Amino acid sequence: MPKDGSATRPRLFFFLVLPSGINSGFASITLPFVLTRAGFSVTLTASIVALSVSANLWRFLWGPVADLTLSARRWYLLGLVGCAAMTLAVGFVPLHPDKPALLMTAVFLSAVAATFVVLPVGGLMAHTVAEQAKGRACGWYQAGNLGGTGLGGGAGVWLATHFSKEVAAGGLALVMLGSAFTLYFVPDVRLVATERIAERLRLLGRDLLSMVRSAIPLFTIALVCSPIGAGGLSNVWSAIAPDWHVSDDRVALVNGLLNGIISAIGCVIGGWVADRWGRWWSYFGSGVLLGLCAIGMAFGPRTPAAFTAGVLAYALCCGMAYAAFSAIVVLAIGRGAAATKYATLASFGNLPVVYMTAFDGWAHDRFSTTWMLHADALTGIVTVVLALPALALINSAARTKRAALAIPAG
C-alpha cells in the first residue's frame, strides 16, 4: 500500500469513478429499455430516470458531511457498497406501472449512494495527484464516468435481454465492487481541516457570496441551469428505439459501448475547441450542434441505420457539451473554495438534465417522437440565441470598466 503523501496515478481515477458511471448507465439506458417493455409509459419512464439524475442536484448538501467526518477512502467504500447494493435492489423490485413508488424510491437511493462514490474521488484527486498530472486525472475521471455509463447501459440491456433484469443488476453490482481494489494504490486523506466548522462555513459563505456578485459567474450560474447542452434525449433513446425498428442487441451496442466511446471522444474535441477558440464558442457551439442532431433525426428516416447515426452524433455533441460545461464552470469559480464552488455549480448543472428528461418524455406521449425531437432541439437553440446578446453586453461593460481604470487621474 502506498504511503500517505505519495502521488496517485491519473489513470486510476478511471476505475474509481467507474461505479458511478455504471449506476448512471443502468438507470438511464437499461431501465428505460426494461420499463417500456413492461408496460410503463415513456412519460413515467422518463420521470423515473429524471428522479435518478436529480440526486446529483443535492450533492452539495451532503458534501460537507463527507468532508468533515470520515476519511476519503472510507467514504468511498461506504458509497461503493451502498451503490452496488441499491443497484441490485433496483433489479429485484417488481415492475408494476400502476404502483411505481417502490421502484422510484430504490432508483433514487441508488443514485444518492453513487454520489458518495464521486464525492471522495474529488477529494482524492485534489490531494493525492501531482499538480502537473491533474489535467490527465480529470480526463481519466471523465472517461470513467462516460465509459461506465456505456458499460452499465449496454451490458445491462444485453444481460436483461438474454437473461433477466435481476441478472443484469447483479452482474453490474459485482463489477462495481471490483473498483474497491483500486484503493490499494491510492493514499488515504482526511478532508477535514483544522478550522472549526463554524469558521469553515463562514469562509465558504463569503467566497460563494463574492462569486455571485460578479457578472460572469452569475451569468454562468444562469446558463448551467438552462437547457443548453443538457442532452436529455440520451436518457430516453432506449425507450423510443422501437420507433426506428431497432433490435435489442443494437440498442445495447449503440446506447452502451459505442455511446460511451463516442462521448469520450466528444469530450476531447470539446476541450480542444475551448482551448483553441474559446470556452464560450465551445459551449454555445456544442449546444447548437446538439439541437441540430435532434432536428436531423426528426427529419430523417425511421431505420436502424438512421438511429445508429443519429444517436452516436448526439453522443459526440453531448461529450463536447460536457467538456464545454466544465470549461465555463472553471472560468466562473476562480480560486478560493474552488472544490465546493465547482460541486455547487455541477449540482445546478444537473437541473436541466432532470427537467429536460421529464419534458422529453411528456412531449413524446403528448404529441409524438418527431415533435419531441423538435421541442428538445429548439429549447437549447433558442436559449443560445437569447444568451449571446447578454454575453456581449457583459463583455462590453467589462471592457469599458477596464478602460476607465486604465485612465490615469488628471
C-alpha positions in Angstrom: 0.0 0.0 0.0 1.4 3.4 -0.9 2.4 5.7 1.9 0.4 8.8 2.7 1.6 11.7 0.6 2.5 9.6 -2.4 1.1 10.6 -5.8 -1.9 8.8 -7.3 -1.5 7.8 -11.0 -4.1 9.6 -13.2 -5.4 6.5 -14.9 -6.6 5.1 -11.5 -9.4 7.6 -11.5 -11.0 5.8 -14.4 -11.6 2.8 -12.2 -12.5 4.8 -9.1 -15.4 6.7 -10.8 -16.5 3.7 -13.0 -19.2 2.5 -10.4 -20.9 5.9 -10.6 -21.0 5.8 -14.4 -22.3 2.2 -14.3 -25.1 3.2 -12.0 -26.0 6.1 -14.3 -26.0 3.9 -17.3 -28.2 1.3 -15.6 -30.7 4.0 -14.7 -30.7 6.0 -17.9 -30.3 3.2 -20.5 -31.1 -0.3 -19.1 -34.1 0.8 -17.0 -35.9 2.7 -19.8 -35.4 -0.3 -22.1 -36.9 -2.7 -19.5 -39.7 -0.4 -18.2 -41.3 0.4 -21.6 -41.4 -3.3 -22.4 -43.0 -3.9 -19.1 -45.9 -1.6 -19.9 -44.6 1.7 -18.4 -45.3 4.8 -20.5 -42.5 6.9 -21.8 -43.6 9.8 -19.6 -43.4 7.6 -16.4 -40.2 6.1 -17.6 -38.6 9.5 -18.2 -39.8 10.7 -14.9 -38.1 7.7 -13.1 -34.8 8.5 -15.0 -35.2 12.2 -14.1 -35.6 11.2 -10.5 -32.3 9.3 -10.6 -30.5 12.2 -12.2 -32.0 14.6 -9.6 -29.9 13.0 -6.8 -27.0 15.0 -8.2 -28.8 18.2 -7.5 -28.5 17.7 -3.8 -24.9 16.6 -3.8 -23.7 19.9 -2.4 -25.9 19.4 0.7 -24.2 16.2 1.9 -20.8 17.1 0.5 -19.7 18.8 3.8 -20.6 15.6 5.7 -18.1 13.7 3.7 -15.5 16.5 4.1 -15.8 16.9 7.8 -16.1 13.3 9.1 -14.5 10.1 7.7 -11.5 9.8 5.5 -11.9 9.8 1.8 -11.2 6.1 1.3 -13.8 5.1 4.0 -16.4 7.3 2.4 -15.6 5.8 -1.0 -16.1 2.2 0.4 -19.3 3.1 2.0 -20.6 4.8 -1.1 -19.4 1.9 -3.3 -21.1 -0.8 -1.2 -24.3 1.3 -0.9 -24.3 1.9 -4.7 -23.8 -1.8 -5.5 -26.4 -2.9 -3.0 -29.1 -0.4 -4.2 -28.4 -1.2 -7.9 -29.0 -4.9 -7.0 -32.2 -3.8 -5.1 -33.5 -1.9 -8.2 -33.1 -5.1 -10.3 -35.3 -7.1 -7.9 -38.1 -4.5 -7.4 -41.3 -5.9 -9.1 -42.4 -3.8 -12.1 -46.0 -2.5 -11.7 -46.8 0.5 -13.9 -49.7 1.4 -11.6 -47.5 1.2 -8.4 -44.2 2.8 -9.2 -43.4 4.2 -5.8 -41.2 1.4 -4.6 -39.2 1.4 -7.8 -38.8 5.2 -7.8 -37.5 5.1 -4.2 -35.0 2.4 -4.9 -33.7 4.2 -8.0 -33.3 7.5 -6.1 -31.5 5.9 -3.2 -29.2 4.1 -5.7 -28.3 7.4 -7.3 -27.7 9.0 -3.9 -25.3 6.2 -3.0 -23.5 6.9 -6.3 -22.9 10.5 -5.3 -21.0 9.2 -2.2 -18.7 7.4 -4.7 -17.9 10.6 -6.6 -17.5 13.0 -3.6 -14.4 11.4 -2.0 -12.9 10.8 -5.5 -12.9 14.6 -6.0 -11.0 14.9 -2.7 -8.5 12.2 -3.6 -7.9 13.9 -6.9 -7.3 17.3 -5.2 -5.0 15.9 -2.5 -3.1 12.9 -4.0 -2.4 13.8 -7.6 0.7 15.8 -8.6 -0.1 19.3 -9.9 1.4 18.6 -13.3 -0.8 15.5 -13.7 -4.2 16.8 -12.6 -5.3 17.6 -16.1 -4.8 13.9 -17.1 -6.5 12.8 -13.9 -9.6 14.9 -14.9 -9.5 13.3 -18.3 -9.4 9.8 -16.9 -12.2 10.8 -14.5 -14.5 11.8 -17.3 -13.6 8.8 -19.3 -14.6 6.6 -16.4 -17.8 8.4 -16.0 -18.8 8.1 -19.7 -17.3 4.7 -20.1 -19.1 3.4 -17.1 -22.4 4.8 -18.4 -21.8 2.9 -21.6 -20.9 -0.3 -19.8 -23.8 0.0 -17.4 -26.3 0.7 -20.1 -25.0 -1.6 -22.9 -24.1 -4.6 -20.7 -27.3 -4.0 -18.7 -29.5 -4.1 -21.8 -27.7 -7.2 -23.2 -28.0 -9.1 -19.9 -31.6 -8.1 -19.4 -32.4 -9.2 -22.9 -30.6 -12.6 -22.8 -31.2 -13.4 -19.1 -33.2 -11.0 -16.8 -33.1 -7.6 -15.2 -32.1 -9.3 -12.0 -29.1 -10.9 -13.6 -28.2 -7.5 -15.2 -28.4 -5.7 -11.9 -26.4 -8.5 -10.1 -23.7 -8.6 -12.8 -23.2 -4.8 -12.7 -23.1 -4.7 -8.9 -20.2 -7.2 -8.9 -18.3 -5.1 -11.5 -18.8 -2.0 -9.3 -17.4 -3.8 -6.2 -14.3 -4.7 -8.2 -13.3 -1.0 -8.1 -12.6 -1.3 -4.4 -9.2 -3.0 -5.3 -8.1 0.3 -6.8 -7.9 1.8 -3.3 -4.8 -0.3 -2.7 -2.9 2.0 -5.0 -4.4 5.3 -3.6 -3.1 7.0 -0.4 -5.8 8.0 2.1 -6.6 11.6 3.0 -8.8 13.1 5.7 -10.5 16.1 4.2 -11.4 17.8 7.4 -9.5 21.0 8.0 -8.1 22.4 11.3 -10.6 25.2 11.4 -13.8 24.8 13.4 -16.8 24.0 11.4 -18.4 27.4 12.1 -15.3 29.2 10.8 -15.1 27.0 7.7 -18.8 27.7 6.9 -18.2 31.5 7.4 -15.3 31.5 5.0 -17.2 29.3 2.5 -20.2 31.6 2.6 -18.1 34.7 2.0 -16.4 33.0 -1.0 -19.7 32.0 -2.5 -21.1 35.4 -2.0 -18.2 37.0 -3.8 -18.8 34.7 -6.7 -22.4 35.6 -7.2 -21.6 39.4 -7.1 -19.6 39.2 -10.3 -21.2 39.4 -13.7 -19.6 36.4 -15.5 -20.0 33.9 -12.6 -23.7 35.0 -12.2 -24.2 34.7 -15.9 -22.6 31.2 -15.8 -24.9 30.1 -13.0 -27.9 31.1 -15.1 -26.5 29.2 -18.1 -25.8 26.0 -16.4 -29.4 25.9 -15.3 -30.6 26.4 -18.9 -31.3 23.7 -21.5 -28.1 24.4 -23.4 -26.2 21.1 -23.8 -28.4 19.3 -21.3 -28.6 16.2 -23.6 -31.9 15.0 -22.1 -32.6 12.7 -25.1 -29.7 10.5 -24.1 -31.9 9.2 -21.2 -34.9 8.2 -23.5 -33.2 6.7 -26.6 -33.6 3.1 -25.4 -37.3 3.8 -24.6 -38.2 5.1 -28.0 -35.8 2.9 -30.1 -38.7 0.8 -31.4 -39.8 3.8 -33.5 -36.7 3.1 -35.6 -37.3 -0.7 -35.7 -34.0 -1.3 -33.8 -33.2 -4.7 -32.5 -32.5 -5.2 -28.8 -28.8 -6.1 -29.4 -28.3 -2.9 -31.5 -29.8 -0.8 -28.7 -27.4 -2.4 -26.3 -24.4 -1.7 -28.6 -25.3 1.8 -29.8 -26.6 3.1 -26.5 -24.0 1.4 -24.4 -20.4 0.7 -25.6 -20.4 2.9 -28.7 -22.2 5.7 -26.9 -19.5 5.7 -24.2 -16.6 5.7 -26.6 -18.0 8.4 -28.9 -19.0 10.6 -25.9 -15.4 10.4 -24.6 -14.1 11.4 -28.0 -16.5 14.4 -27.9 -15.1 15.4 -24.5 -11.6 15.6 -26.0 -12.8 17.6 -29.0 -14.8 20.0 -26.8 -11.8 20.6 -24.6 -9.6 21.3 -27.6 -12.1 23.7 -29.1 -12.4 25.5 -25.7 -8.6 26.0 -25.7 -8.2 26.8 -29.4 -11.2 29.1 -30.0 -12.5 30.0 -26.6 -14.8 28.5 -23.9 -17.9 30.3 -24.9 -17.6 29.2 -28.6 -17.3 25.7 -27.4 -20.2 25.9 -25.0 -22.7 27.7 -27.3 -21.5 25.8 -30.4 -21.9 22.4 -28.8 -25.4 23.4 -27.6 -26.4 24.3 -31.2 -24.9 21.2 -32.7 -26.8 19.1 -30.1 -30.0 20.7 -31.3 -29.2 20.1 -35.0 -28.6 16.4 -34.3 -32.1 16.1 -32.8 -33.7 18.0 -35.7 -31.8 15.8 -38.2 -33.2 12.7 -36.5 -36.7 14.2 -36.7 -36.5 14.7 -40.4 -34.5 11.5 -41.1 -35.9 8.1 -41.9 -37.1 5.7 -39.2 -34.5 3.0 -39.9 -31.9 1.2 -37.7 -29.1 2.8 -39.6 -30.5 6.3 -39.1 -31.0 5.6 -35.4 -27.4 4.5 -35.0 -26.0 7.5 -36.9 -28.3 10.0 -35.0 -27.7 8.6 -31.5 -23.9 8.5 -32.0 -23.8 12.0 -33.5 -25.8 13.2 -30.5 -23.4 11.4 -28.2 -20.4 13.1 -29.8 -22.0 16.5 -29.3 -23.0 15.6 -25.7 -19.4 14.9 -25.0 -18.4 18.3 -26.4 -21.0 19.9 -24.2 -19.7 18.1 -21.1 -16.2 19.5 -21.8 -17.5 23.0 -22.5 -19.6 23.0 -19.4 -16.6 22.2 -17.3 -14.6 24.9 -19.0 -17.1 27.7 -18.3 -17.6 26.5 -14.7 -13.8 26.6 -14.1 -13.8 30.1 -15.5 -16.6 31.2 -13.1 -15.4 29.7 -9.9 -11.9 31.2 -9.9 -9.9 30.4 -6.8 -10.7 30.2 -3.1 -13.1 27.4 -2.2 -12.9 26.0 -5.7 -13.9 22.4 -4.9 -17.1 23.4 -3.1 -18.0 26.0 -5.8 -17.4 23.5 -8.5 -19.6 21.0 -6.7 -22.3 23.6 -6.3 -22.3 24.6 -10.0 -22.2 21.0 -11.0 -25.3 20.4 -8.9 -27.0 23.3 -10.7 -25.8 21.8 -14.0 -27.8 18.6 -13.3 -31.1 20.6 -13.1 -31.6 20.9 -16.8 -30.8 17.2 -17.3 -33.6 16.4 -14.9 -36.3 18.7 -16.3 -35.4 18.1 -20.0 -35.6 14.3 -19.5 -39.0 14.7 -17.9 -40.0 17.2 -20.6 -38.9 14.9 -23.5 -41.0 12.1 -22.1 -44.0 14.3 -21.7 -43.6 15.7 -25.2 -43.3 12.2 -26.7 -46.5 10.9 -25.1 -48.5 14.2 -25.6 -47.5 14.8 -29.2 -45.1 12.4 -31.0 -41.5 11.3 -31.3 -40.9 13.9 -34.1 -42.3 16.8 -32.0 -40.3 15.7 -29.0 -37.1 15.9 -31.1 -38.0 19.3 -32.4 -39.0 20.6 -28.9 -35.8 19.4 -27.3 -33.7 21.0 -30.0 -35.5 24.3 -30.0 -35.3 24.9 -26.3 -31.5 24.7 -26.4 -31.0 26.7 -29.7 -33.5 29.5 -28.6 -31.6 29.8 -25.3 -28.3 30.2 -27.1 -29.8 33.0 -29.3 -31.1 34.8 -26.2 -27.8 34.3 -24.3 -25.4 35.6 -26.9 -26.5 39.3 -26.7 -26.4 39.1 -22.9 -22.8 37.9 -23.0 -21.9 40.6 -25.5 -23.3 43.3 -23.1 -21.4 41.8 -20.1 -18.1 41.7 -22.1 -18.7 45.3 -23.3 -19.3 46.5 -19.8 -16.2 44.7 -18.6 -14.1 46.3 -21.4 -15.5 49.8 -20.5 -14.6 49.3 -16.8 -11.1 48.2 -17.6 -10.6 51.2 -19.9 -11.8 53.6 -17.2 -9.4 52.0 -14.7 -6.5 52.4 -17.1 -7.0 56.2 -17.5 -4.7 58.0 -15.0 -6.1 60.6 -12.7 -5.7 64.1 -14.1 
